[in-house]
Short mmCIF file of N, CA and C in Angstrom, two decimals:
data_model
loop_
_atom_site.label_atom_id
_atom_site.label_comp_id
_atom_site.label_asym_id
_atom_site.label_seq_id
_atom_site.Cartn_x
_atom_site.Cartn_y
_atom_site.Cartn_z
N MET A 1 12.91 -37.73 31.90
CA MET A 1 13.29 -36.34 32.05
C MET A 1 12.15 -35.46 31.55
N ALA A 2 11.83 -34.42 32.29
CA ALA A 2 10.75 -33.52 31.91
C ALA A 2 11.16 -32.69 30.70
N ARG A 3 10.21 -32.48 29.83
CA ARG A 3 10.49 -31.70 28.63
C ARG A 3 10.41 -30.22 28.94
N GLN A 4 11.22 -29.45 28.26
CA GLN A 4 11.14 -28.01 28.37
C GLN A 4 10.58 -27.47 27.08
N ARG A 5 9.59 -26.60 27.19
CA ARG A 5 9.03 -25.98 26.01
C ARG A 5 9.68 -24.62 25.84
N GLN A 6 10.29 -24.40 24.72
CA GLN A 6 10.94 -23.12 24.47
C GLN A 6 9.89 -22.02 24.39
N ALA A 7 10.14 -20.94 25.05
CA ALA A 7 9.27 -19.79 24.94
C ALA A 7 9.52 -19.15 23.58
N SER A 8 8.76 -18.16 23.28
CA SER A 8 9.03 -17.40 22.07
C SER A 8 10.13 -16.41 22.43
N PRO A 9 11.41 -16.81 22.34
CA PRO A 9 12.49 -15.95 22.82
C PRO A 9 12.49 -14.54 22.26
N PRO A 10 12.24 -14.35 20.96
CA PRO A 10 12.26 -12.95 20.50
C PRO A 10 11.22 -12.10 21.22
N ASP A 11 10.01 -12.67 21.44
CA ASP A 11 8.95 -11.92 22.09
C ASP A 11 9.32 -11.62 23.55
N LEU A 12 9.80 -12.63 24.28
CA LEU A 12 10.17 -12.41 25.68
C LEU A 12 11.42 -11.55 25.78
N ARG A 13 12.30 -11.69 24.84
CA ARG A 13 13.52 -10.86 24.85
C ARG A 13 13.19 -9.40 24.62
N LYS A 14 12.11 -9.13 23.88
CA LYS A 14 11.69 -7.74 23.68
C LYS A 14 11.36 -7.08 25.01
N LEU A 15 10.84 -7.86 25.95
CA LEU A 15 10.54 -7.32 27.27
C LEU A 15 11.82 -6.93 28.00
N VAL A 16 12.89 -7.67 27.77
CA VAL A 16 14.15 -7.46 28.48
C VAL A 16 14.93 -6.27 27.92
N ARG A 17 14.77 -5.98 26.64
CA ARG A 17 15.58 -4.95 25.96
C ARG A 17 15.60 -3.60 26.68
N PRO A 18 14.45 -3.02 27.07
CA PRO A 18 14.52 -1.72 27.76
C PRO A 18 15.22 -1.79 29.12
N TRP A 19 15.06 -2.90 29.81
CA TRP A 19 15.74 -3.05 31.11
C TRP A 19 17.24 -3.11 30.89
N ALA A 20 17.66 -3.82 29.86
CA ALA A 20 19.09 -3.95 29.55
C ALA A 20 19.69 -2.58 29.28
N ALA A 21 18.95 -1.73 28.55
CA ALA A 21 19.44 -0.37 28.28
C ALA A 21 19.54 0.42 29.58
N THR A 22 18.54 0.28 30.44
CA THR A 22 18.56 0.98 31.73
C THR A 22 19.73 0.51 32.59
N TRP A 23 20.03 -0.78 32.52
CA TRP A 23 21.10 -1.36 33.33
C TRP A 23 22.49 -1.15 32.72
N GLY A 24 22.55 -0.57 31.53
CA GLY A 24 23.85 -0.35 30.88
C GLY A 24 24.45 -1.63 30.33
N LEU A 25 23.62 -2.53 29.85
CA LEU A 25 24.08 -3.81 29.30
C LEU A 25 23.54 -3.98 27.87
N PRO A 26 24.13 -3.29 26.90
CA PRO A 26 23.63 -3.42 25.53
C PRO A 26 23.77 -4.86 25.02
N GLY A 27 22.73 -5.34 24.35
CA GLY A 27 22.75 -6.69 23.81
C GLY A 27 22.52 -7.77 24.85
N PHE A 28 22.22 -7.38 26.06
CA PHE A 28 22.02 -8.34 27.16
C PHE A 28 20.95 -9.36 26.83
N GLU A 29 19.84 -8.91 26.23
CA GLU A 29 18.71 -9.81 25.95
C GLU A 29 19.09 -10.93 24.99
N ARG A 30 20.07 -10.70 24.12
CA ARG A 30 20.50 -11.74 23.17
C ARG A 30 21.31 -12.83 23.86
N ARG A 31 21.85 -12.55 25.03
CA ARG A 31 22.65 -13.55 25.75
C ARG A 31 21.80 -14.47 26.63
N LEU A 32 20.52 -14.16 26.74
CA LEU A 32 19.63 -14.95 27.60
C LEU A 32 19.04 -16.13 26.83
N ARG A 33 18.88 -17.23 27.54
CA ARG A 33 18.19 -18.42 27.00
C ARG A 33 16.97 -18.64 27.88
N ILE A 34 15.81 -18.30 27.34
CA ILE A 34 14.57 -18.31 28.11
C ILE A 34 13.69 -19.48 27.67
N SER A 35 13.16 -20.22 28.64
CA SER A 35 12.27 -21.34 28.32
C SER A 35 11.25 -21.52 29.44
N PHE A 36 10.19 -22.27 29.13
CA PHE A 36 9.23 -22.69 30.14
C PHE A 36 9.62 -24.10 30.54
N SER A 37 9.60 -24.38 31.83
CA SER A 37 10.02 -25.69 32.31
C SER A 37 8.99 -26.28 33.27
N ALA A 38 8.53 -27.48 32.95
CA ALA A 38 7.60 -28.18 33.83
C ALA A 38 8.29 -28.68 35.09
N ARG A 39 9.60 -28.62 35.14
CA ARG A 39 10.33 -29.07 36.33
C ARG A 39 10.19 -28.10 37.49
N LEU A 40 9.80 -26.87 37.23
CA LEU A 40 9.58 -25.92 38.32
C LEU A 40 8.26 -26.24 38.99
N SER A 41 8.31 -26.51 40.27
CA SER A 41 7.08 -26.85 40.97
C SER A 41 6.79 -25.90 42.13
N ARG A 42 7.79 -25.19 42.60
CA ARG A 42 7.59 -24.34 43.77
C ARG A 42 7.92 -22.88 43.53
N SER A 43 8.35 -22.54 42.33
CA SER A 43 8.67 -21.15 42.05
C SER A 43 8.20 -20.80 40.65
N LEU A 44 8.04 -19.51 40.42
CA LEU A 44 7.59 -19.06 39.10
C LEU A 44 8.75 -18.91 38.13
N GLY A 45 9.96 -18.84 38.64
CA GLY A 45 11.11 -18.70 37.76
C GLY A 45 12.39 -19.10 38.44
N ARG A 46 13.37 -19.42 37.62
CA ARG A 46 14.69 -19.79 38.12
C ARG A 46 15.71 -19.39 37.06
N CYS A 47 16.88 -18.98 37.51
CA CYS A 47 17.91 -18.62 36.54
C CYS A 47 19.25 -19.20 36.96
N THR A 48 20.13 -19.30 35.98
CA THR A 48 21.51 -19.70 36.21
C THR A 48 22.37 -18.56 35.69
N PRO A 49 22.85 -17.68 36.57
CA PRO A 49 23.56 -16.49 36.12
C PRO A 49 24.77 -16.76 35.23
N GLY A 50 25.54 -17.79 35.53
CA GLY A 50 26.74 -18.06 34.75
C GLY A 50 26.47 -18.43 33.30
N THR A 51 25.30 -19.01 33.03
CA THR A 51 24.98 -19.45 31.67
C THR A 51 23.95 -18.56 30.99
N GLY A 52 23.28 -17.71 31.74
CA GLY A 52 22.26 -16.84 31.16
C GLY A 52 20.94 -17.55 30.90
N ARG A 53 20.72 -18.67 31.55
CA ARG A 53 19.47 -19.42 31.37
C ARG A 53 18.41 -18.94 32.34
N ILE A 54 17.20 -18.82 31.81
CA ILE A 54 16.04 -18.49 32.63
C ILE A 54 14.95 -19.51 32.33
N ALA A 55 14.45 -20.16 33.37
CA ALA A 55 13.34 -21.10 33.23
C ALA A 55 12.13 -20.49 33.92
N LEU A 56 11.00 -20.49 33.24
CA LEU A 56 9.77 -19.95 33.78
C LEU A 56 8.76 -21.08 33.99
N HIS A 57 7.95 -20.96 35.02
CA HIS A 57 6.92 -21.96 35.30
C HIS A 57 5.89 -21.94 34.16
N PRO A 58 5.42 -23.10 33.72
CA PRO A 58 4.45 -23.16 32.62
C PRO A 58 3.15 -22.39 32.89
N VAL A 59 2.79 -22.18 34.16
CA VAL A 59 1.58 -21.43 34.47
C VAL A 59 1.67 -20.00 33.92
N LEU A 60 2.89 -19.50 33.73
CA LEU A 60 3.06 -18.15 33.21
C LEU A 60 2.74 -18.04 31.72
N ALA A 61 2.74 -19.17 31.01
CA ALA A 61 2.45 -19.14 29.58
C ALA A 61 1.05 -18.55 29.33
N GLY A 62 0.15 -18.75 30.28
CA GLY A 62 -1.20 -18.21 30.14
C GLY A 62 -1.44 -16.98 30.97
N ALA A 63 -0.41 -16.45 31.60
CA ALA A 63 -0.54 -15.30 32.49
C ALA A 63 -0.53 -14.00 31.68
N SER A 64 -0.87 -12.93 32.35
CA SER A 64 -0.85 -11.62 31.70
C SER A 64 0.59 -11.22 31.37
N ARG A 65 0.70 -10.35 30.40
CA ARG A 65 2.03 -9.87 29.99
C ARG A 65 2.74 -9.18 31.17
N ALA A 66 1.98 -8.47 31.99
CA ALA A 66 2.56 -7.78 33.15
C ALA A 66 3.14 -8.78 34.14
N ARG A 67 2.44 -9.87 34.38
CA ARG A 67 2.91 -10.90 35.32
C ARG A 67 4.17 -11.57 34.80
N ILE A 68 4.17 -11.91 33.51
CA ILE A 68 5.36 -12.50 32.90
C ILE A 68 6.53 -11.53 33.00
N ALA A 69 6.27 -10.25 32.73
CA ALA A 69 7.34 -9.24 32.78
C ALA A 69 7.92 -9.14 34.18
N GLU A 70 7.08 -9.19 35.21
CA GLU A 70 7.57 -9.09 36.58
C GLU A 70 8.51 -10.25 36.93
N VAL A 71 8.09 -11.47 36.59
CA VAL A 71 8.91 -12.64 36.90
C VAL A 71 10.17 -12.65 36.05
N LEU A 72 10.04 -12.31 34.77
CA LEU A 72 11.19 -12.28 33.88
C LEU A 72 12.21 -11.23 34.32
N CYS A 73 11.72 -10.08 34.74
CA CYS A 73 12.63 -9.03 35.24
C CYS A 73 13.37 -9.50 36.48
N HIS A 74 12.66 -10.16 37.38
CA HIS A 74 13.27 -10.68 38.61
C HIS A 74 14.46 -11.58 38.25
N GLU A 75 14.22 -12.52 37.34
CA GLU A 75 15.28 -13.48 36.97
C GLU A 75 16.39 -12.81 36.15
N ALA A 76 16.00 -11.94 35.22
CA ALA A 76 17.01 -11.25 34.39
C ALA A 76 17.90 -10.36 35.25
N ALA A 77 17.33 -9.77 36.30
CA ALA A 77 18.12 -8.92 37.19
C ALA A 77 19.19 -9.72 37.93
N HIS A 78 18.90 -10.98 38.23
CA HIS A 78 19.93 -11.83 38.85
C HIS A 78 21.11 -12.00 37.90
N ILE A 79 20.82 -12.26 36.64
CA ILE A 79 21.88 -12.46 35.65
C ILE A 79 22.62 -11.15 35.41
N ALA A 80 21.89 -10.04 35.33
CA ALA A 80 22.52 -8.74 35.14
C ALA A 80 23.43 -8.39 36.33
N ALA A 81 22.97 -8.66 37.54
CA ALA A 81 23.79 -8.40 38.72
C ALA A 81 25.07 -9.22 38.67
N TYR A 82 24.97 -10.45 38.22
CA TYR A 82 26.14 -11.31 38.09
C TYR A 82 27.10 -10.74 37.04
N GLU A 83 26.56 -10.28 35.92
CA GLU A 83 27.42 -9.71 34.87
C GLU A 83 28.07 -8.41 35.31
N LEU A 84 27.32 -7.58 36.03
CA LEU A 84 27.85 -6.28 36.45
C LEU A 84 28.78 -6.34 37.67
N TYR A 85 28.45 -7.20 38.63
CA TYR A 85 29.17 -7.20 39.90
C TYR A 85 29.88 -8.51 40.23
N GLY A 86 29.69 -9.52 39.40
CA GLY A 86 30.36 -10.80 39.64
C GLY A 86 29.72 -11.57 40.78
N GLU A 87 30.46 -12.52 41.30
CA GLU A 87 29.92 -13.41 42.33
C GLU A 87 29.69 -12.72 43.67
N LYS A 88 30.22 -11.52 43.86
CA LYS A 88 30.02 -10.83 45.13
C LYS A 88 28.59 -10.32 45.31
N ALA A 89 27.83 -10.24 44.21
CA ALA A 89 26.43 -9.79 44.29
C ALA A 89 25.58 -10.87 44.94
N ARG A 90 24.90 -10.52 46.01
CA ARG A 90 24.04 -11.48 46.70
C ARG A 90 22.73 -11.65 45.94
N ALA A 91 22.10 -12.80 46.10
CA ALA A 91 20.90 -13.15 45.34
C ALA A 91 19.82 -12.06 45.35
N HIS A 92 19.44 -11.57 46.50
CA HIS A 92 18.45 -10.51 46.59
C HIS A 92 19.04 -9.32 47.35
N GLY A 93 20.29 -9.07 47.07
CA GLY A 93 21.02 -8.00 47.75
C GLY A 93 20.75 -6.63 47.16
N THR A 94 21.56 -5.67 47.57
CA THR A 94 21.35 -4.28 47.17
C THR A 94 21.53 -4.07 45.66
N GLU A 95 22.49 -4.77 45.05
CA GLU A 95 22.70 -4.61 43.60
C GLU A 95 21.48 -5.09 42.82
N TRP A 96 20.99 -6.29 43.18
CA TRP A 96 19.81 -6.84 42.52
C TRP A 96 18.60 -5.95 42.75
N THR A 97 18.42 -5.48 43.98
CA THR A 97 17.30 -4.60 44.31
C THR A 97 17.33 -3.34 43.47
N ALA A 98 18.50 -2.75 43.30
CA ALA A 98 18.63 -1.53 42.50
C ALA A 98 18.27 -1.79 41.04
N LEU A 99 18.65 -2.94 40.51
CA LEU A 99 18.34 -3.26 39.11
C LEU A 99 16.83 -3.44 38.91
N VAL A 100 16.19 -4.18 39.80
CA VAL A 100 14.75 -4.41 39.68
C VAL A 100 14.00 -3.09 39.81
N THR A 101 14.41 -2.25 40.74
CA THR A 101 13.78 -0.95 40.94
C THR A 101 13.96 -0.06 39.71
N ALA A 102 15.16 -0.06 39.15
CA ALA A 102 15.43 0.74 37.96
C ALA A 102 14.59 0.28 36.77
N ALA A 103 14.24 -0.99 36.74
CA ALA A 103 13.41 -1.53 35.65
C ALA A 103 11.93 -1.20 35.86
N GLY A 104 11.59 -0.65 37.03
CA GLY A 104 10.22 -0.23 37.27
C GLY A 104 9.36 -1.23 38.04
N PHE A 105 10.00 -2.18 38.70
CA PHE A 105 9.26 -3.17 39.47
C PHE A 105 9.62 -3.05 40.94
N GLN A 106 8.73 -3.56 41.78
CA GLN A 106 9.01 -3.60 43.21
C GLN A 106 9.81 -4.87 43.49
N PRO A 107 10.99 -4.76 44.07
CA PRO A 107 11.78 -5.96 44.35
C PRO A 107 11.14 -6.81 45.43
N ARG A 108 10.92 -8.07 45.10
CA ARG A 108 10.41 -9.03 46.09
C ARG A 108 10.96 -10.39 45.73
N HIS A 109 11.17 -11.20 46.74
CA HIS A 109 11.75 -12.50 46.48
C HIS A 109 10.76 -13.64 46.64
N LYS A 110 9.52 -13.30 46.91
CA LYS A 110 8.45 -14.30 46.93
C LYS A 110 7.25 -13.67 46.26
N THR A 111 6.44 -14.50 45.63
CA THR A 111 5.26 -13.99 44.96
C THR A 111 4.27 -13.45 45.97
N THR A 112 3.59 -12.37 45.60
CA THR A 112 2.56 -11.83 46.47
C THR A 112 1.21 -12.42 46.12
N ASP A 113 1.16 -13.23 45.06
CA ASP A 113 -0.06 -13.89 44.65
C ASP A 113 0.01 -15.34 45.08
N PRO A 114 -0.52 -15.69 46.24
CA PRO A 114 -0.38 -17.05 46.74
C PRO A 114 -1.11 -18.07 45.90
N HIS A 115 -2.00 -17.64 45.02
CA HIS A 115 -2.76 -18.59 44.20
C HIS A 115 -2.13 -18.79 42.83
N SER A 116 -0.97 -18.20 42.59
CA SER A 116 -0.35 -18.31 41.27
C SER A 116 0.23 -19.70 41.03
N LEU A 117 0.52 -20.43 42.07
CA LEU A 117 1.00 -21.81 41.93
C LEU A 117 0.10 -22.73 42.74
N GLN A 118 -0.21 -23.85 42.20
CA GLN A 118 -0.97 -24.85 42.94
C GLN A 118 -0.01 -25.56 43.90
N PRO A 119 -0.49 -26.08 45.01
CA PRO A 119 0.39 -26.84 45.90
C PRO A 119 1.02 -28.01 45.16
N ASN A 120 2.26 -28.28 45.46
CA ASN A 120 2.98 -29.37 44.81
C ASN A 120 2.52 -30.70 45.40
N LEU A 121 1.75 -31.45 44.63
CA LEU A 121 1.24 -32.73 45.09
C LEU A 121 1.95 -33.89 44.40
N SER A 122 3.14 -33.65 43.88
CA SER A 122 3.83 -34.68 43.11
C SER A 122 4.80 -35.51 43.94
N TYR A 123 4.69 -35.46 45.25
CA TYR A 123 5.56 -36.26 46.09
C TYR A 123 5.30 -37.74 45.85
N SER A 124 6.30 -38.56 46.02
CA SER A 124 6.13 -40.00 45.80
C SER A 124 5.41 -40.67 46.98
N ARG A 125 5.41 -40.05 48.14
CA ARG A 125 4.72 -40.61 49.29
C ARG A 125 3.22 -40.43 49.14
N ARG A 126 2.48 -41.30 49.77
CA ARG A 126 1.03 -41.26 49.66
C ARG A 126 0.42 -40.26 50.64
N LYS A 127 1.01 -40.05 51.82
CA LYS A 127 0.44 -39.14 52.79
C LYS A 127 1.06 -37.75 52.64
N LEU A 128 0.16 -36.79 52.56
CA LEU A 128 0.57 -35.40 52.53
C LEU A 128 -0.34 -34.63 53.49
N PHE A 129 0.16 -33.53 53.99
CA PHE A 129 -0.63 -32.72 54.91
C PHE A 129 -0.81 -31.34 54.30
N GLU A 130 -2.07 -30.95 54.19
CA GLU A 130 -2.38 -29.62 53.68
C GLU A 130 -2.55 -28.69 54.86
N HIS A 131 -1.88 -27.56 54.81
CA HIS A 131 -1.94 -26.55 55.86
C HIS A 131 -2.69 -25.36 55.26
N LEU A 132 -3.94 -25.17 55.68
CA LEU A 132 -4.81 -24.18 55.08
C LEU A 132 -5.06 -23.03 56.04
N CYS A 133 -4.92 -21.82 55.52
CA CYS A 133 -5.24 -20.64 56.31
C CYS A 133 -6.75 -20.40 56.21
N PRO A 134 -7.47 -20.43 57.34
CA PRO A 134 -8.92 -20.24 57.28
C PRO A 134 -9.34 -18.81 56.93
N VAL A 135 -8.41 -17.87 57.02
CA VAL A 135 -8.73 -16.48 56.73
C VAL A 135 -8.60 -16.18 55.24
N CYS A 136 -7.42 -16.43 54.67
CA CYS A 136 -7.18 -16.07 53.27
C CYS A 136 -7.18 -17.26 52.32
N GLN A 137 -7.39 -18.46 52.85
CA GLN A 137 -7.51 -19.69 52.06
C GLN A 137 -6.24 -20.08 51.31
N VAL A 138 -5.09 -19.62 51.73
CA VAL A 138 -3.83 -20.03 51.14
C VAL A 138 -3.46 -21.39 51.73
N ALA A 139 -2.96 -22.28 50.88
CA ALA A 139 -2.62 -23.62 51.35
C ALA A 139 -1.17 -23.95 51.07
N TRP A 140 -0.54 -24.65 52.00
CA TRP A 140 0.80 -25.18 51.84
C TRP A 140 0.72 -26.69 52.04
N VAL A 141 1.54 -27.42 51.35
CA VAL A 141 1.52 -28.87 51.45
C VAL A 141 2.89 -29.34 51.94
N ALA A 142 2.88 -30.31 52.86
CA ALA A 142 4.13 -30.86 53.39
C ALA A 142 3.96 -32.36 53.59
N ARG A 143 5.06 -33.04 53.74
CA ARG A 143 5.03 -34.48 53.95
C ARG A 143 4.69 -34.86 55.38
N LYS A 144 4.75 -33.90 56.28
CA LYS A 144 4.39 -34.17 57.67
C LYS A 144 3.68 -32.94 58.24
N ARG A 145 3.05 -33.12 59.40
CA ARG A 145 2.38 -32.00 60.06
C ARG A 145 3.41 -30.97 60.49
N MET A 146 3.14 -29.73 60.16
CA MET A 146 4.03 -28.64 60.55
C MET A 146 3.22 -27.70 61.44
N SER A 147 3.07 -28.09 62.70
CA SER A 147 2.20 -27.35 63.62
C SER A 147 2.71 -25.95 63.94
N ARG A 148 3.98 -25.71 63.70
CA ARG A 148 4.53 -24.38 63.98
C ARG A 148 4.38 -23.40 62.81
N TRP A 149 4.00 -23.91 61.66
CA TRP A 149 3.82 -23.03 60.50
C TRP A 149 2.70 -22.04 60.76
N ARG A 150 2.85 -20.84 60.22
CA ARG A 150 1.83 -19.81 60.28
C ARG A 150 1.71 -19.18 58.90
N CYS A 151 0.55 -18.61 58.61
CA CYS A 151 0.33 -17.93 57.34
C CYS A 151 1.08 -16.60 57.36
N THR A 152 2.07 -16.49 56.50
CA THR A 152 2.89 -15.28 56.49
C THR A 152 2.10 -14.06 56.05
N TYR A 153 1.09 -14.26 55.19
CA TYR A 153 0.29 -13.14 54.72
C TYR A 153 -0.56 -12.57 55.85
N CYS A 154 -1.17 -13.46 56.65
CA CYS A 154 -1.99 -13.01 57.78
C CYS A 154 -1.12 -12.45 58.91
N LEU A 155 0.05 -13.05 59.13
CA LEU A 155 0.96 -12.51 60.14
C LEU A 155 1.35 -11.07 59.80
N ALA A 156 1.58 -10.83 58.51
CA ALA A 156 1.95 -9.48 58.07
C ALA A 156 0.81 -8.48 58.31
N ASP A 157 -0.43 -8.99 58.34
CA ASP A 157 -1.58 -8.14 58.60
C ASP A 157 -1.93 -8.05 60.09
N GLY A 158 -1.09 -8.64 60.95
CA GLY A 158 -1.30 -8.56 62.39
C GLY A 158 -2.20 -9.64 62.97
N LEU A 159 -2.52 -10.67 62.19
CA LEU A 159 -3.36 -11.76 62.68
C LEU A 159 -2.48 -12.89 63.21
N THR A 160 -3.10 -13.91 63.80
CA THR A 160 -2.33 -15.01 64.39
C THR A 160 -1.70 -15.90 63.34
N GLY A 161 -2.36 -16.07 62.20
CA GLY A 161 -1.80 -16.88 61.12
C GLY A 161 -1.88 -18.37 61.34
N GLU A 162 -2.69 -18.83 62.32
CA GLU A 162 -2.79 -20.26 62.58
C GLU A 162 -3.43 -20.98 61.40
N LEU A 163 -2.93 -22.20 61.13
CA LEU A 163 -3.37 -22.97 59.98
C LEU A 163 -4.17 -24.20 60.40
N GLU A 164 -5.13 -24.59 59.56
CA GLU A 164 -5.86 -25.84 59.76
C GLU A 164 -5.12 -26.93 58.98
N ILE A 165 -4.83 -28.06 59.63
CA ILE A 165 -4.05 -29.11 59.00
C ILE A 165 -4.95 -30.31 58.74
N THR A 166 -4.96 -30.75 57.47
CA THR A 166 -5.70 -31.95 57.10
C THR A 166 -4.79 -32.89 56.33
N GLU A 167 -5.01 -34.19 56.58
CA GLU A 167 -4.21 -35.20 55.88
C GLU A 167 -4.84 -35.49 54.53
N ARG A 168 -4.01 -35.55 53.51
CA ARG A 168 -4.45 -35.85 52.15
C ARG A 168 -3.74 -37.09 51.67
N THR A 169 -4.38 -37.85 50.84
CA THR A 169 -3.72 -38.98 50.21
C THR A 169 -3.72 -38.77 48.70
N THR A 170 -2.63 -39.17 48.08
CA THR A 170 -2.52 -39.04 46.63
C THR A 170 -2.17 -40.41 46.07
N SER A 171 -2.45 -40.61 44.82
CA SER A 171 -2.04 -41.88 44.17
C SER A 171 -0.59 -41.73 43.77
N ALA A 172 0.24 -42.57 44.32
CA ALA A 172 1.68 -42.44 44.12
C ALA A 172 2.13 -42.89 42.78
#
Protein backbone atom coordinates (compact mmCIF):
# COMPACT_ATOMS: atom_id res chain seq x y z
CA MET A 1 0.00 0.00 0.00
CA ALA A 2 1.33 3.44 -0.89
CA ARG A 3 2.16 5.68 2.01
CA GLN A 4 0.48 9.00 2.48
CA ARG A 5 2.52 11.87 3.82
CA GLN A 6 0.49 14.21 5.96
CA ALA A 7 0.67 17.79 4.84
CA SER A 8 1.15 20.51 7.38
CA PRO A 9 -2.61 20.74 8.03
CA PRO A 10 -2.54 23.96 10.05
CA ASP A 11 -0.59 25.70 7.28
CA LEU A 12 -2.81 24.39 4.46
CA ARG A 13 -5.92 24.96 6.52
CA LYS A 14 -4.93 28.62 6.86
CA LEU A 15 -5.38 28.87 3.11
CA VAL A 16 -8.92 27.50 3.40
CA ARG A 17 -10.07 29.78 6.26
CA PRO A 18 -10.87 32.91 4.17
CA TRP A 19 -12.72 30.84 1.57
CA ALA A 20 -14.76 29.19 4.32
CA ALA A 21 -15.77 32.64 5.60
CA THR A 22 -16.72 33.71 2.07
CA TRP A 23 -18.75 30.52 1.61
CA GLY A 24 -20.57 30.99 4.93
CA LEU A 25 -19.06 27.87 6.50
CA PRO A 26 -17.41 28.87 9.79
CA GLY A 27 -14.94 26.28 11.05
CA PHE A 28 -15.00 24.49 7.70
CA GLU A 29 -11.19 24.26 7.53
CA ARG A 30 -11.10 22.27 10.80
CA ARG A 31 -13.32 19.57 9.28
CA LEU A 32 -10.91 18.90 6.41
CA ARG A 33 -8.30 16.13 6.42
CA ILE A 34 -5.59 17.18 3.99
CA SER A 35 -2.67 14.97 2.92
CA PHE A 36 -0.25 14.36 0.07
CA SER A 37 -0.75 11.00 -1.60
CA ALA A 38 1.62 9.17 -3.92
CA ARG A 39 -1.38 7.18 -5.15
CA LEU A 40 -2.49 10.11 -7.30
CA SER A 41 -0.98 9.62 -10.71
CA ARG A 42 -3.28 11.46 -13.11
CA SER A 43 -4.63 14.38 -11.13
CA LEU A 44 -3.30 17.08 -8.85
CA GLY A 45 -5.99 16.54 -6.24
CA ARG A 46 -8.88 14.40 -5.17
CA CYS A 47 -11.48 14.75 -2.46
CA THR A 48 -14.15 12.70 -0.75
CA PRO A 49 -16.95 15.12 0.11
CA GLY A 50 -18.70 12.88 2.63
CA THR A 51 -15.58 12.50 4.79
CA GLY A 52 -13.88 15.85 4.17
CA ARG A 53 -10.69 14.22 2.92
CA ILE A 54 -8.46 15.96 0.40
CA ALA A 55 -5.48 14.22 -1.18
CA LEU A 56 -2.95 16.30 -3.09
CA HIS A 57 -0.37 15.05 -5.59
CA PRO A 58 3.16 15.02 -4.08
CA VAL A 59 4.41 17.26 -6.92
CA LEU A 60 2.51 20.09 -5.20
CA ALA A 61 4.70 19.83 -2.10
CA GLY A 62 7.36 21.72 -4.04
CA ALA A 63 4.97 23.95 -5.97
CA SER A 64 4.32 27.63 -5.39
CA ARG A 65 1.86 28.65 -2.71
CA ALA A 66 -0.44 30.04 -5.42
CA ARG A 67 -0.52 26.70 -7.26
CA ILE A 68 -1.23 24.78 -4.06
CA ALA A 69 -3.98 27.28 -3.20
CA GLU A 70 -5.63 26.84 -6.61
CA VAL A 71 -5.75 23.04 -6.36
CA LEU A 72 -6.74 23.10 -2.68
CA CYS A 73 -9.56 25.56 -3.40
CA HIS A 74 -10.81 23.35 -6.24
CA GLU A 75 -11.04 20.33 -3.93
CA ALA A 76 -12.33 22.27 -0.89
CA ALA A 77 -15.10 23.76 -3.06
CA HIS A 78 -16.31 20.24 -3.85
CA ILE A 79 -16.63 19.50 -0.14
CA ALA A 80 -18.23 22.89 0.55
CA ALA A 81 -20.76 22.35 -2.25
CA TYR A 82 -21.61 18.97 -0.73
CA GLU A 83 -22.08 20.54 2.72
CA LEU A 84 -24.15 23.44 1.41
CA TYR A 85 -26.27 21.70 -1.25
CA GLY A 86 -26.03 17.99 -0.52
CA GLU A 87 -25.78 15.29 -3.14
CA LYS A 88 -27.74 17.32 -5.70
CA ALA A 89 -24.65 19.49 -6.34
CA ARG A 90 -22.89 18.28 -9.48
CA ALA A 91 -19.11 17.83 -9.43
CA HIS A 92 -18.30 20.89 -11.57
CA GLY A 93 -21.79 22.33 -11.65
CA THR A 94 -23.09 25.83 -11.01
CA GLU A 95 -22.85 25.59 -7.19
CA TRP A 96 -19.20 24.49 -7.32
CA THR A 97 -18.40 27.12 -9.96
CA ALA A 98 -19.91 29.87 -7.80
CA LEU A 99 -17.84 28.78 -4.78
CA VAL A 100 -14.55 28.69 -6.69
CA THR A 101 -15.30 32.08 -8.26
CA ALA A 102 -16.20 33.58 -4.88
CA ALA A 103 -12.85 32.36 -3.54
CA GLY A 104 -11.10 34.32 -6.28
CA PHE A 105 -10.10 31.54 -8.66
CA GLN A 106 -11.12 30.70 -12.19
CA PRO A 107 -13.17 27.49 -12.14
CA ARG A 108 -11.61 24.77 -14.25
CA HIS A 109 -11.78 21.03 -14.06
CA LYS A 110 -8.48 20.26 -15.75
CA THR A 111 -5.08 21.78 -15.19
CA THR A 112 -4.00 24.42 -17.66
CA ASP A 113 -0.37 23.51 -16.99
CA PRO A 114 0.17 20.33 -19.01
CA HIS A 115 3.68 19.94 -17.59
CA SER A 116 2.57 19.87 -13.96
CA LEU A 117 2.31 16.07 -14.01
CA GLN A 118 4.64 13.65 -15.69
CA PRO A 119 3.03 10.97 -17.86
CA ASN A 120 2.01 7.95 -15.83
CA LEU A 121 4.52 5.25 -16.74
CA SER A 122 3.64 2.91 -13.89
CA TYR A 123 1.55 0.50 -15.94
CA SER A 124 2.39 -3.17 -15.43
CA ARG A 125 2.54 -3.80 -19.19
CA ARG A 126 5.82 -3.35 -20.97
CA LYS A 127 4.49 -1.59 -24.10
CA LEU A 128 3.25 1.94 -23.83
CA PHE A 129 2.54 4.50 -26.51
CA GLU A 130 3.50 8.12 -26.08
CA HIS A 131 1.31 10.60 -27.95
CA LEU A 132 3.32 13.80 -28.36
CA CYS A 133 2.08 17.11 -29.69
CA PRO A 134 4.80 18.45 -32.03
CA VAL A 135 3.60 22.03 -31.48
CA CYS A 136 3.38 22.42 -27.68
CA GLN A 137 5.30 19.26 -26.67
CA VAL A 138 2.54 17.96 -24.39
CA ALA A 139 2.60 14.17 -24.08
CA TRP A 140 -0.05 11.61 -23.18
CA VAL A 141 0.68 7.96 -22.51
CA ALA A 142 -1.65 5.04 -23.26
CA ARG A 143 -1.46 1.28 -23.40
CA LYS A 144 -2.36 1.26 -27.08
CA ARG A 145 -2.20 3.59 -30.08
CA MET A 146 -4.92 6.20 -29.91
CA SER A 147 -4.87 7.56 -33.46
CA ARG A 148 -8.01 9.62 -32.91
CA TRP A 149 -6.56 11.57 -29.99
CA ARG A 150 -5.81 15.24 -30.59
CA CYS A 151 -4.03 17.86 -28.48
CA THR A 152 -6.82 19.71 -26.72
CA TYR A 153 -4.61 22.75 -26.12
CA CYS A 154 -3.80 23.14 -29.83
CA LEU A 155 -7.40 22.41 -30.86
CA ALA A 156 -8.49 25.26 -28.59
CA ASP A 157 -6.05 27.51 -30.46
CA GLY A 158 -7.55 26.52 -33.84
CA LEU A 159 -4.81 24.07 -34.88
CA THR A 160 -5.27 20.46 -36.03
CA GLY A 161 -3.91 18.98 -32.80
CA GLU A 162 -2.48 15.88 -34.51
CA LEU A 163 -0.13 13.85 -32.32
CA GLU A 164 3.06 11.91 -33.07
CA ILE A 165 2.84 8.38 -31.64
CA THR A 166 5.90 6.46 -30.52
CA GLU A 167 6.12 3.11 -28.79
CA ARG A 168 7.91 3.06 -25.44
CA THR A 169 9.01 0.15 -23.35
CA THR A 170 9.30 0.22 -19.58
CA SER A 171 10.72 -2.27 -17.11
CA ALA A 172 7.69 -3.91 -15.61
